[in-house]
PDB file of C-alpha atoms and ligand atoms in Angstrom:
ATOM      1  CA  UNK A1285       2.173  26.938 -18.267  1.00 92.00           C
ATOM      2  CA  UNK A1286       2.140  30.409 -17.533  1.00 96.00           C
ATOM      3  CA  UNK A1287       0.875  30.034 -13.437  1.00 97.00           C
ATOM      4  CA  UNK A1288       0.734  27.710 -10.940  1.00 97.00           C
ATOM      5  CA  UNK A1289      -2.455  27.493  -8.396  1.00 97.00           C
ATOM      6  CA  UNK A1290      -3.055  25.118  -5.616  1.00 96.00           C
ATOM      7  CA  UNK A1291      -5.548  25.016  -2.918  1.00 95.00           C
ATOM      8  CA  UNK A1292      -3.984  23.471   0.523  1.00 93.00           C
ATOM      9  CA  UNK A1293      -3.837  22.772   3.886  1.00 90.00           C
ATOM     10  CA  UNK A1294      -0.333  24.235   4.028  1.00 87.00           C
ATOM     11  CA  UNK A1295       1.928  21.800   2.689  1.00 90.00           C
ATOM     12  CA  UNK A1296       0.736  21.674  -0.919  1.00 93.00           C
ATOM     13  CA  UNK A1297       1.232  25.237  -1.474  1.00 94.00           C
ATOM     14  CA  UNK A1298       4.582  25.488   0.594  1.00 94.00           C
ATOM     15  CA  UNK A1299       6.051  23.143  -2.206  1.00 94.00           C
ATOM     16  CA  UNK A1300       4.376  24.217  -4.978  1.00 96.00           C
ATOM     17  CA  UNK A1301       6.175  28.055  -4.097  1.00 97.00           C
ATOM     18  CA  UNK A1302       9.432  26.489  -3.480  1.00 97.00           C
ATOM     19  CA  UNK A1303       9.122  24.842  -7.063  1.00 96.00           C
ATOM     20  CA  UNK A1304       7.550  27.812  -8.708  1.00 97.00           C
ATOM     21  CA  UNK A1305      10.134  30.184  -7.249  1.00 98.00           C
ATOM     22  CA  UNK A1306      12.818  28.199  -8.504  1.00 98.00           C
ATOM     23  CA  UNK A1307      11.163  27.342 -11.973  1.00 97.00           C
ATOM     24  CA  UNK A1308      10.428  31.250 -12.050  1.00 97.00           C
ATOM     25  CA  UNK A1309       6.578  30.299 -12.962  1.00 97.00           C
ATOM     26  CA  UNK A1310       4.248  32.530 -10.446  1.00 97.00           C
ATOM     27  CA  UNK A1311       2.375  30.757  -8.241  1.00 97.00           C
ATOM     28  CA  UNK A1312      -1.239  31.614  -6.938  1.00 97.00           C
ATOM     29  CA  UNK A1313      -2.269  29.387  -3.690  1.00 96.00           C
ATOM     30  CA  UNK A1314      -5.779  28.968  -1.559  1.00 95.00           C
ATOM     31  CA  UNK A1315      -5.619  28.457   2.032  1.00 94.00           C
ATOM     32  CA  UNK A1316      -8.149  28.397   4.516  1.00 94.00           C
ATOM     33  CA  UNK A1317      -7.669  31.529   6.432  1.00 93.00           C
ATOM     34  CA  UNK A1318      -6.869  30.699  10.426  1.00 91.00           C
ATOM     35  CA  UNK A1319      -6.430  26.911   9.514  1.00 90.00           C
ATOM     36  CA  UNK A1320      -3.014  26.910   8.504  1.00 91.00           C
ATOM     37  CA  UNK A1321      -0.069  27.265  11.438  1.00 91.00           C
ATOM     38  CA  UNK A1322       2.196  30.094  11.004  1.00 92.00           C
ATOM     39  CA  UNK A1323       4.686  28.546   9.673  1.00 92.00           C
ATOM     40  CA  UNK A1324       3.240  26.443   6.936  1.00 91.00           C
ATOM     41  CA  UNK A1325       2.041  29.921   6.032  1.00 93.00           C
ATOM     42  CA  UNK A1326       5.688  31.685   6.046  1.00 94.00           C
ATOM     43  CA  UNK A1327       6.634  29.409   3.401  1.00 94.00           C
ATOM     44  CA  UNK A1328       4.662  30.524   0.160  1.00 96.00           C
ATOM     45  CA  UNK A1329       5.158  34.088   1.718  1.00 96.00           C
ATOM     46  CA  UNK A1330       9.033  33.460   1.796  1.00 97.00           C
ATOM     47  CA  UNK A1331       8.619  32.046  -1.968  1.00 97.00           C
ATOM     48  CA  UNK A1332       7.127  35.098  -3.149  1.00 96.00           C
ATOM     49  CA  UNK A1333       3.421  33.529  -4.141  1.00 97.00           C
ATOM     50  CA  UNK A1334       0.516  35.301  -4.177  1.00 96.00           C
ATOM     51  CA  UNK A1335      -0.829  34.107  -1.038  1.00 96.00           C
ATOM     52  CA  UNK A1336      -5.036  34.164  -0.972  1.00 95.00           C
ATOM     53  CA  UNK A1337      -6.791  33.115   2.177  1.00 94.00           C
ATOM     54  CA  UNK A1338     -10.248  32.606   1.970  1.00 93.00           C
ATOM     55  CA  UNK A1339     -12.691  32.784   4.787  1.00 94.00           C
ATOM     56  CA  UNK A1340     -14.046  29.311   4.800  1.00 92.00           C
ATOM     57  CA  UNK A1341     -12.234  25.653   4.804  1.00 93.00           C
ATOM     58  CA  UNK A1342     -10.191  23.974   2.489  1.00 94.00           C
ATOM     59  CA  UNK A1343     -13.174  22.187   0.578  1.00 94.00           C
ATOM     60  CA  UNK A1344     -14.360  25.681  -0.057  1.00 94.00           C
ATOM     61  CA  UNK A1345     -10.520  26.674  -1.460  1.00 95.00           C
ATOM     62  CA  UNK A1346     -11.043  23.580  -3.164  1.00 93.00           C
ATOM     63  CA  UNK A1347     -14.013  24.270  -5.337  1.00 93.00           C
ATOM     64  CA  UNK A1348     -12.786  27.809  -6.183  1.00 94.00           C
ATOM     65  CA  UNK A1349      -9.450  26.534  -7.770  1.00 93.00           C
ATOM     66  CA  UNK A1350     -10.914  23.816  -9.666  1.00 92.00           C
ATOM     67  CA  UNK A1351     -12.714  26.484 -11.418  1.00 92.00           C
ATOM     68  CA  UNK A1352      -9.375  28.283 -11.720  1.00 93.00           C
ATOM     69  CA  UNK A1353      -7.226  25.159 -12.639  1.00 92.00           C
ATOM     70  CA  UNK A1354      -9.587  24.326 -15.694  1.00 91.00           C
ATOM     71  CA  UNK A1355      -8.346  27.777 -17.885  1.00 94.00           C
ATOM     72  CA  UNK A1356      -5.998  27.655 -20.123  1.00 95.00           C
ATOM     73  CA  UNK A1357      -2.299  28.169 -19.464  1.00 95.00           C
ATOM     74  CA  UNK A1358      -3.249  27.397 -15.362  1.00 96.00           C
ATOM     75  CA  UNK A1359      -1.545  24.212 -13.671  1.00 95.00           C
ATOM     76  CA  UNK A1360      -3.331  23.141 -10.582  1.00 95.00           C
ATOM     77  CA  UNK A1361      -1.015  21.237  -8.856  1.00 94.00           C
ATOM     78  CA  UNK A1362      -3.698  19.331  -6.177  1.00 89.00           C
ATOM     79  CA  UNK A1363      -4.189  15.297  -6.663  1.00 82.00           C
ATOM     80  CA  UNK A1364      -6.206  15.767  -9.367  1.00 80.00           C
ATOM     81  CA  UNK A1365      -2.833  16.413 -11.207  1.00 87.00           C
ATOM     82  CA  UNK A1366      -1.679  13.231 -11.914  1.00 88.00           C
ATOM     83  CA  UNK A1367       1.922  14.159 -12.564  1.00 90.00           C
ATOM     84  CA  UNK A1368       1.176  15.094  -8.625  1.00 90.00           C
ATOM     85  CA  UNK A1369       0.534  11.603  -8.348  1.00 92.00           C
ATOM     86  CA  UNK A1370       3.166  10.145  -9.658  1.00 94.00           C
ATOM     87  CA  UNK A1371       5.267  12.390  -7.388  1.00 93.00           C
ATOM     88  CA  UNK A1372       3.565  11.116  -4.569  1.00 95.00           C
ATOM     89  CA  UNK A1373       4.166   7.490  -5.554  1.00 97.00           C
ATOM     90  CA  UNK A1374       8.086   7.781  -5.279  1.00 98.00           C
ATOM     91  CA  UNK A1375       7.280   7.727  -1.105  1.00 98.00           C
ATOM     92  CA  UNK A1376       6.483   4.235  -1.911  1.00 98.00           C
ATOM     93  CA  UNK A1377       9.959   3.429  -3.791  1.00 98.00           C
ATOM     94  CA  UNK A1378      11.916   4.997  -1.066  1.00 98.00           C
ATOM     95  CA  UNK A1379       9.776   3.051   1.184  1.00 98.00           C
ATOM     96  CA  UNK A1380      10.870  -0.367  -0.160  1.00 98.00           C
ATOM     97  CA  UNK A1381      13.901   0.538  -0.804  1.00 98.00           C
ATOM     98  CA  UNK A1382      14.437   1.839   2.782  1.00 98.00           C
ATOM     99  CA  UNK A1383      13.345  -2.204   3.854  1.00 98.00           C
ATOM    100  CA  UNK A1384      15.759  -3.730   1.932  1.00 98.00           C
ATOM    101  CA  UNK A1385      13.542  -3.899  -1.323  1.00 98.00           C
ATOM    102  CA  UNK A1386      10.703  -5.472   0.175  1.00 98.00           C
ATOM    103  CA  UNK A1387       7.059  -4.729   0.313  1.00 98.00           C
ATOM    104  CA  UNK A1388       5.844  -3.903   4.006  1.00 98.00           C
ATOM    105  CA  UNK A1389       2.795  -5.743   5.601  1.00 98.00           C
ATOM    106  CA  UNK A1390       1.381  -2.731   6.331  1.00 98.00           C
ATOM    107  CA  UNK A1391       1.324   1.435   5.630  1.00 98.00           C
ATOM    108  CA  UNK A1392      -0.758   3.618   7.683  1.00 98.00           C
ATOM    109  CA  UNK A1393      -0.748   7.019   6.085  1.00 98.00           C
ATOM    110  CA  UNK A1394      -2.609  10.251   7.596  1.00 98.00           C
ATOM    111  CA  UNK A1395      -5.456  11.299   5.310  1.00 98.00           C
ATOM    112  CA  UNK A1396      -7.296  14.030   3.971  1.00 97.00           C
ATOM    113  CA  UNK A1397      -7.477  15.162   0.583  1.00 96.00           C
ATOM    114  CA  UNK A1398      -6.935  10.933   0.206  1.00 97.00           C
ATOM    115  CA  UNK A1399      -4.065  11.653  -2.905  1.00 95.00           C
ATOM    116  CA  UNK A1400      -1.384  10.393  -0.514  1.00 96.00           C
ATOM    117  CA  UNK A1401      -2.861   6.878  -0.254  1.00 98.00           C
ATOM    118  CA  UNK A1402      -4.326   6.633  -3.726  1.00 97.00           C
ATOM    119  CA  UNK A1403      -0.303   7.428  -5.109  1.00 97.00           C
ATOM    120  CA  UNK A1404       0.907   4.722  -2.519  1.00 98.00           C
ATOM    121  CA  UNK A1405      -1.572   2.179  -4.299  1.00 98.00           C
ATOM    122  CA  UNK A1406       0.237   3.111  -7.428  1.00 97.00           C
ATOM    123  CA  UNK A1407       3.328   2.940  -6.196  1.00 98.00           C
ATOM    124  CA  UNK A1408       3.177  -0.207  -4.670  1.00 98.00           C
ATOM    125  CA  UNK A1409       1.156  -1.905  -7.291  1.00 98.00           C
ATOM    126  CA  UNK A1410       3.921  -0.534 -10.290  1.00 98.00           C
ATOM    127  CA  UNK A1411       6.500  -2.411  -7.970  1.00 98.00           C
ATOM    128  CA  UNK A1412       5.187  -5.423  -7.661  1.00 98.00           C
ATOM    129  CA  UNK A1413       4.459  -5.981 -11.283  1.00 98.00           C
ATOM    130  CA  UNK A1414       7.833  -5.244 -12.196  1.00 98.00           C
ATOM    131  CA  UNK A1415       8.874  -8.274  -9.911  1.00 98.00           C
ATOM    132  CA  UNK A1416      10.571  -5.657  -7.666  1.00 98.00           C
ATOM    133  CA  UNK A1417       8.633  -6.727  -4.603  1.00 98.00           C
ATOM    134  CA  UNK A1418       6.278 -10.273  -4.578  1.00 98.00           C
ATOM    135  CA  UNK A1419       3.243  -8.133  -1.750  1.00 98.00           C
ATOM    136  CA  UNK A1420       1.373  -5.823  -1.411  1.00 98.00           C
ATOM    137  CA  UNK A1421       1.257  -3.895   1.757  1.00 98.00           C
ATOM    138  CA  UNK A1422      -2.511  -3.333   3.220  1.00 98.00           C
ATOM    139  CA  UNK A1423      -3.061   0.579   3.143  1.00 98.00           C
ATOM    140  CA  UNK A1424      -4.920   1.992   6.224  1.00 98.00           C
ATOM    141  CA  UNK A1425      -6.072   5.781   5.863  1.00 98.00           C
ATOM    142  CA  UNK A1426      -5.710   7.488   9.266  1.00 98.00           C
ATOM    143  CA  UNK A1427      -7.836  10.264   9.784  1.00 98.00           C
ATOM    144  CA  UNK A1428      -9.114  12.507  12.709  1.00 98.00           C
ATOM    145  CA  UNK A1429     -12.605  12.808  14.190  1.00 98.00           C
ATOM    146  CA  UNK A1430     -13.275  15.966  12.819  1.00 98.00           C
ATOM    147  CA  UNK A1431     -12.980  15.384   9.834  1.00 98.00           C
ATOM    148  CA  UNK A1432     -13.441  11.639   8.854  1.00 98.00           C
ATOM    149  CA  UNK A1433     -15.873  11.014   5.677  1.00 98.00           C
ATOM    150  CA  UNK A1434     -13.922   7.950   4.490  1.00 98.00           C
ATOM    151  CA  UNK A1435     -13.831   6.217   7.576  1.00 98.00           C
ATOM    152  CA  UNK A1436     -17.398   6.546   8.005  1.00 98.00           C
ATOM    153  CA  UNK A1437     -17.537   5.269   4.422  1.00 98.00           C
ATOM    154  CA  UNK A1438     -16.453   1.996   6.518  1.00 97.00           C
ATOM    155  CA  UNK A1439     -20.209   1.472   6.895  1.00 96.00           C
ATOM    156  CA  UNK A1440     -21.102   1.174   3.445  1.00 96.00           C
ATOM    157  CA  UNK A1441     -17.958  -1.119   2.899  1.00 97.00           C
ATOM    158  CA  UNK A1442     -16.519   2.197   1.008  1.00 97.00           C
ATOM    159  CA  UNK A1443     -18.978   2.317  -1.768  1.00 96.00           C
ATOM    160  CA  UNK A1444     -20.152   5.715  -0.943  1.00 96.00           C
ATOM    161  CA  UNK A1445     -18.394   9.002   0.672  1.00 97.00           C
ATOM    162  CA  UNK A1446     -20.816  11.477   2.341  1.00 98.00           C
ATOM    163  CA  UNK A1447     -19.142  15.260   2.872  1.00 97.00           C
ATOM    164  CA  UNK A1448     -19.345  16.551   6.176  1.00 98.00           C
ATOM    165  CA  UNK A1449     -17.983  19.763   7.657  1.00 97.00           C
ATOM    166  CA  UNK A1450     -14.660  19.502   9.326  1.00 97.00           C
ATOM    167  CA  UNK A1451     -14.665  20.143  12.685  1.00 97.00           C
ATOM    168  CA  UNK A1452     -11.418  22.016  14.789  1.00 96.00           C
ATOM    169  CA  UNK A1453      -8.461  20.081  14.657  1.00 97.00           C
ATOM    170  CA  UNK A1454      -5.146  20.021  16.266  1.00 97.00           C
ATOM    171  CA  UNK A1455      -4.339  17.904  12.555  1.00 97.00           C
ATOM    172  CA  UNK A1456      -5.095  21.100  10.533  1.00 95.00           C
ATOM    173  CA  UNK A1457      -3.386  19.555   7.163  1.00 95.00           C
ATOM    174  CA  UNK A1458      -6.538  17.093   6.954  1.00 97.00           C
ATOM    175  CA  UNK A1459      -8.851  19.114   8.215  1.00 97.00           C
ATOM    176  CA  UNK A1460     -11.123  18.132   4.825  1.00 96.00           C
ATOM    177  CA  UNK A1461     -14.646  17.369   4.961  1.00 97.00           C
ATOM    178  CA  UNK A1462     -14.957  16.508   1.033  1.00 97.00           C
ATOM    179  CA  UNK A1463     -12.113  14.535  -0.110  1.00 97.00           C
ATOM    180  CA  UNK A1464     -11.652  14.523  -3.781  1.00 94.00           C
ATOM    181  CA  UNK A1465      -9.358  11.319  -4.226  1.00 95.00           C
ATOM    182  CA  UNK A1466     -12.102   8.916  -2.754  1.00 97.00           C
ATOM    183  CA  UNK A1467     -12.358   6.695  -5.477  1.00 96.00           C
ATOM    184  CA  UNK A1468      -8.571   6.060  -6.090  1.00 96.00           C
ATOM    185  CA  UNK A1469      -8.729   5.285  -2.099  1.00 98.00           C
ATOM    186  CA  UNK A1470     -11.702   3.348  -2.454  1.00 98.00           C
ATOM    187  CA  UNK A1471      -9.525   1.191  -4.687  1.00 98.00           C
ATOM    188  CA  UNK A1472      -6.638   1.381  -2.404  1.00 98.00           C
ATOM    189  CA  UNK A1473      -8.193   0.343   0.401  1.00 98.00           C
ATOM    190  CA  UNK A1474     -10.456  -2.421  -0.786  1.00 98.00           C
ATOM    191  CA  UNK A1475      -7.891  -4.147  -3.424  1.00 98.00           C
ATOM    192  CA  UNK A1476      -4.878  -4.373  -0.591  1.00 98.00           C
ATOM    193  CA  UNK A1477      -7.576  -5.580   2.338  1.00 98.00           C
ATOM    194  CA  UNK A1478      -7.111  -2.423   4.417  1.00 98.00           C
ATOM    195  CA  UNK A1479      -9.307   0.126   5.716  1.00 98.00           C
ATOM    196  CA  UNK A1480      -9.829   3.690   7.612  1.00 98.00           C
ATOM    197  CA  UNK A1481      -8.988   4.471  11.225  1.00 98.00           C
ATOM    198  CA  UNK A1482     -10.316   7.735  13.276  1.00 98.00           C
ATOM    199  CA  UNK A1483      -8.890   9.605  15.970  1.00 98.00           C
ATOM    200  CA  UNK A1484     -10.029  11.555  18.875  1.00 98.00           C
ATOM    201  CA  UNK A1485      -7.773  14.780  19.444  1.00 98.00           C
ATOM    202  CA  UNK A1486      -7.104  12.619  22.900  1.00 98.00           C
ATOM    203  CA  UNK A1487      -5.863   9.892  20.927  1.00 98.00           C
ATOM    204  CA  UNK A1488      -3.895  12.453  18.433  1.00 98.00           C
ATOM    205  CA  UNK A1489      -2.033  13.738  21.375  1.00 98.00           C
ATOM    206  CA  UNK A1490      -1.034  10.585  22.885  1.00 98.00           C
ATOM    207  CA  UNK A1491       0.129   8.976  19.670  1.00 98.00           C
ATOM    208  CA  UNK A1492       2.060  12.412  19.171  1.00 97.00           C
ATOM    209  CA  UNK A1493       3.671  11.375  22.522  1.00 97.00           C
ATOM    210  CA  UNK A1494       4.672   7.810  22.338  1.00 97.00           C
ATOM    211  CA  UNK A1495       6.259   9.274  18.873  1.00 98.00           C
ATOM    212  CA  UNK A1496       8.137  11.746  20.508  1.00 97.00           C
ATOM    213  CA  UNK A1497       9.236   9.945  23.154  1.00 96.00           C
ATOM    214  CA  UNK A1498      10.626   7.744  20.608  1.00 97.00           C
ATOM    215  CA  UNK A1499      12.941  10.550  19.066  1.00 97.00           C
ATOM    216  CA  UNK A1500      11.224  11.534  15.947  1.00 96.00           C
ATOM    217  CA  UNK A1501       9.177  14.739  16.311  1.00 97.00           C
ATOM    218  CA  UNK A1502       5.576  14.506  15.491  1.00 97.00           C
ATOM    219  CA  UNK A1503       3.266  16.359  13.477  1.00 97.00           C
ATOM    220  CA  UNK A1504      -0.067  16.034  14.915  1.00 98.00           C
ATOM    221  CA  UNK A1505      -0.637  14.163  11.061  1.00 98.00           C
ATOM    222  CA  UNK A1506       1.545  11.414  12.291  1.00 98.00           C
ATOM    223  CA  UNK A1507       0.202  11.593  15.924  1.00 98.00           C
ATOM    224  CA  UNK A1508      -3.560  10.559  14.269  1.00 98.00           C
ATOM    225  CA  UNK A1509      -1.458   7.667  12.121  1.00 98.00           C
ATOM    226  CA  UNK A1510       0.204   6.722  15.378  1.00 98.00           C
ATOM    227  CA  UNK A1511      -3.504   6.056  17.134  1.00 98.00           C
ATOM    228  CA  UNK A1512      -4.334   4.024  13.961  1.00 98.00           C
ATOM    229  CA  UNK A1513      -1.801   2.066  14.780  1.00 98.00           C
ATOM    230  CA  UNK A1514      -2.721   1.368  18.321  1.00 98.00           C
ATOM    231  CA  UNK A1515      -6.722   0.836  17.610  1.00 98.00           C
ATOM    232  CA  UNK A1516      -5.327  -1.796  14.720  1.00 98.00           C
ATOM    233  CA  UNK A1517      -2.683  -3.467  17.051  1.00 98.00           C
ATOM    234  CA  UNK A1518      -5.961  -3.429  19.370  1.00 97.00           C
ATOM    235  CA  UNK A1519      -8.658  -4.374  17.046  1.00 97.00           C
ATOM    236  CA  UNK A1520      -5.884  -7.487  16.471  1.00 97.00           C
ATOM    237  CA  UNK A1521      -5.520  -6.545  13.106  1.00 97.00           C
ATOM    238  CA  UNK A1522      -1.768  -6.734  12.944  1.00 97.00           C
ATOM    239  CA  UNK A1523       0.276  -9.816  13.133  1.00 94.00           C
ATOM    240  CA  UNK A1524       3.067  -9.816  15.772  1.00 94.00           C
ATOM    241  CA  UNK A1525       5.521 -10.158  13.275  1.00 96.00           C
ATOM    242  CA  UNK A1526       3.978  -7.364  10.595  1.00 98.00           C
ATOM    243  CA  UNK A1527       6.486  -4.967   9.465  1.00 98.00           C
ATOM    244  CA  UNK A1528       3.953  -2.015   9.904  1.00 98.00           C
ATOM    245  CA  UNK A1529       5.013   1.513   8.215  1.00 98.00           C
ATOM    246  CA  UNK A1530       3.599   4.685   9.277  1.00 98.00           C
ATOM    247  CA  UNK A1531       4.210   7.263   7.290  1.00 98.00           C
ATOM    248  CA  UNK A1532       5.138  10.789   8.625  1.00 97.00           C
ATOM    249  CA  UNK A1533       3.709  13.925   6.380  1.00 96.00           C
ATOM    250  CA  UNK A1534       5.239  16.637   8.098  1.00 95.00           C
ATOM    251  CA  UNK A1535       7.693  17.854  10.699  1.00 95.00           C
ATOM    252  CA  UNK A1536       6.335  18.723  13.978  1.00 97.00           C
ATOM    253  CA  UNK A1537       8.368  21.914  14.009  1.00 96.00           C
ATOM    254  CA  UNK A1538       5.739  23.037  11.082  1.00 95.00           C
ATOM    255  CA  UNK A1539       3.245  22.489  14.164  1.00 95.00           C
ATOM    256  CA  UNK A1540       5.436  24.359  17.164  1.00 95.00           C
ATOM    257  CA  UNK A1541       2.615  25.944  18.180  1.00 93.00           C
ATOM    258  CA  UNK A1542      -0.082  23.882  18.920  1.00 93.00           C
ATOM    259  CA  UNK A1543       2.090  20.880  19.710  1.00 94.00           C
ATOM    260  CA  UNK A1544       3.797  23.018  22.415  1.00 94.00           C
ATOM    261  CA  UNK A1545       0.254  23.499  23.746  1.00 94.00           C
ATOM    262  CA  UNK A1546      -0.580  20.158  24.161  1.00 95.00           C
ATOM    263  CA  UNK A1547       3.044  17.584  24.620  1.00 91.00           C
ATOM    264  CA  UNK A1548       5.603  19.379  26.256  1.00 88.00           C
ATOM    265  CA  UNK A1549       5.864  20.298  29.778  1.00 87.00           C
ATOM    266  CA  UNK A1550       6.936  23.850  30.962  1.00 87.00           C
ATOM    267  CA  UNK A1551      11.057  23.705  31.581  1.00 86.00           C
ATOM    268  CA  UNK A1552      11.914  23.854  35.493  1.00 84.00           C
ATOM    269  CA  UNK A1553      13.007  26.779  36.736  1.00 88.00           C
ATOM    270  CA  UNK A1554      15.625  26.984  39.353  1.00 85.00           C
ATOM    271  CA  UNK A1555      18.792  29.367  40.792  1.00 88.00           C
ATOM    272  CA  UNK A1556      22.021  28.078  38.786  1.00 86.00           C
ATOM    273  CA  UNK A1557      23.258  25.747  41.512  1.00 91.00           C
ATOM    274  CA  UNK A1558      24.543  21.680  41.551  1.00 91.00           C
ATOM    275  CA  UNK A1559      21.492  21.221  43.442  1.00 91.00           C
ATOM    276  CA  UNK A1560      19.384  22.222  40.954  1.00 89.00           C
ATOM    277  CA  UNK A1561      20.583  19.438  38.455  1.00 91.00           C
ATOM    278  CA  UNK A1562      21.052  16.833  41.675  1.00 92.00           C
ATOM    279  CA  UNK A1563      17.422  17.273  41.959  1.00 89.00           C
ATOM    280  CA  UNK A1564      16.714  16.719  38.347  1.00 87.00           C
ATOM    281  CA  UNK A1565      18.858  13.799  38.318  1.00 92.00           C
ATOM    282  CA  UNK A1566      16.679  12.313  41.040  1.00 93.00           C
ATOM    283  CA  UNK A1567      13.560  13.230  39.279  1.00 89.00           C
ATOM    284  CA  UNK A1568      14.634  10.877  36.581  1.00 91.00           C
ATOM    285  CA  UNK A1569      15.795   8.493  39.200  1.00 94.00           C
ATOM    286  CA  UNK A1570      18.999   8.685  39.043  1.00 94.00           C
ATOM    287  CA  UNK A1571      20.728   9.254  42.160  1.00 86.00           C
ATOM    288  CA  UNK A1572      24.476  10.486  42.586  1.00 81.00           C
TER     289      UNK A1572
HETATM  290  C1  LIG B2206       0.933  17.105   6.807  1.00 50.54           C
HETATM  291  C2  LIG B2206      -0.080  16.398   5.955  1.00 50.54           C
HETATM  292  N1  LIG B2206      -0.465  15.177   6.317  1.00 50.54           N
HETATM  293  C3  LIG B2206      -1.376  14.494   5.602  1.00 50.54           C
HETATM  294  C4  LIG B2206      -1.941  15.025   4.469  1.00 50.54           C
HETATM  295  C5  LIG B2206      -2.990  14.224   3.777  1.00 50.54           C
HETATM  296  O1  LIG B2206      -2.743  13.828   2.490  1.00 50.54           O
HETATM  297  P1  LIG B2206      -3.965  13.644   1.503  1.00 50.54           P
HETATM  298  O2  LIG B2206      -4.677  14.974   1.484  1.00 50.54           O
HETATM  299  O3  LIG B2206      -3.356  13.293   0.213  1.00 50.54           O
HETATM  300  O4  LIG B2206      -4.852  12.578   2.065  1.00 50.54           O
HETATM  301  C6  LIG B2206      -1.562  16.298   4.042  1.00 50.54           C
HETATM  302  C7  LIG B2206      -2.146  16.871   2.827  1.00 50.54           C
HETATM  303  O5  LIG B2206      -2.133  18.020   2.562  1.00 50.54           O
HETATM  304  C8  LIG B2206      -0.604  17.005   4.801  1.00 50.54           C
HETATM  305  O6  LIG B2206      -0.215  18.239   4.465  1.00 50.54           O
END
């Protein structure tokens, strides 16, 4: 292998430079210029890739490096790798092994590209018949409004993805209008009796919330899983005593910017003074 290329929503081709810069193999990445936050796009910088941002979207980086990836001596590192997949497919080891070795009822997992969900089939399937775990959880794909081809594939019972253009997102890293991995989520989806949920950026902002309110720090990614979660717990899909995993793709640090935007509220400003923190106090009703 004498280079490494990637297109990617930001996260791909962070890793792939960290990996490259310590395997000493250059590294050529794709992004969709504008559609990456800054820092998801300090990383390969940092790493020393060539960095190439094209004007367009990722399904457009996407169609360039495939052309790229086929030459000789070029490793494209995207889901159609399937050593990527099998990389993917440890989340679902550390996943059971996390419960206690046992399967979960249920994994929601924010989708794009649809790799992440195709390698948790794998995963979860290679652990069950090795007698590890005796279920298989039902995988839901949780994607955004503006960009959801699978779960309009819903209508067709999955048989058939149509592309669409993304829209804007506040859930940049699956911002993808022409997944390639639909048939391995096809399979995922219909052989574990799960499904595809859709988010409004409304609903991406509130399930960023209740997250962070919770103590872990969302990604807007894991916001859009987070709604899934409600419109299933809604739709009565989950069973009051399913052990329900949602899995989290990214820090929300990598997303400072546009989280800060729409979650947090603007620090109060006040002369240093007791008072000041009385009055706090009593704004979270606690009185002295
Ligand atoms: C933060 C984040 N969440 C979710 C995904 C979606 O994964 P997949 O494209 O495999 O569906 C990605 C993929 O790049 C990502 O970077």
């Amino acid at each position: 292998v004498r280079v490494l290329v990637c297109a990617s929503t930001g996260d791909t081709s962070a890793a792939l430079a960290a990996y490259g810069a310590r395997a000493n193999i250059p590294v050529v990445v794709l992004l969709p210029a504008g559609k990456v936050s800054p820092a998801q796009l300090l990383q390969p910088l940092a790493h020393g890739a060539h960095v190439v941002e094209i004007d367009g979207d990722f399904d457009a980086c996407m169609k360039v490096i495939q052309q790229v990836g086929a030459r000789d001596g070029v490793l494209l590192a995207n889901s159609k790798n399937p050593l990527r997949l099998l990389g993917q497919a440890t989340v679902a080891y550390e996943t059971v092994r996390d419960l206690g070795w046992r399967a979960p009822d249920v994994v929601v997992v924010p989708s794009g590209n649809l790799g992440n969900i195709g390698a948790l089939y794998q995963g979860f399937s290679l652990l069950r018949a090795l007698g590890v775990t005796r279920s298989m959880p039902r995988l839901f794909a949780a994607q955004v409004d503006a960009a959801a081809p699978f779960h309009a594939a819903r209508a067709s019972g999955y048989q058939a993805i149509t592309a669409v253009t993304s829209k804007d997102t506040l859930a940049t890293a699956i911002r993808i209008g022409d997944p390639v991995s639909f048939s391995r989520a096809r399979r995922a989806v219909l052989e574990t009796d799960g499904g595809t949920t859709s988010a409004s950026e409304d609903e991406v902002i509130a399930g960023m919330r209740a997250l962070d309110e919770s103590g872990l720090l969302a990604c807007p990614h894991t916001g859009a899983a987070m709604a899934g979660v409600m419109q299933l717990a809604r739709a009565g899909e989950l069973g009051k005593d399913d052990l329900v995993v949602l899995v989290s793709t990214a820090s929300g640090l990598k997303f400072a910017e546009s989280k800060a935007r729409v979650t947090t509220r603007a620090p109060a400003r006040a002369r240093a003074n007791e008072r000041a923190v009385v009055d706090a106090l009593a704004g979270v009703g606690v009185s002295l």
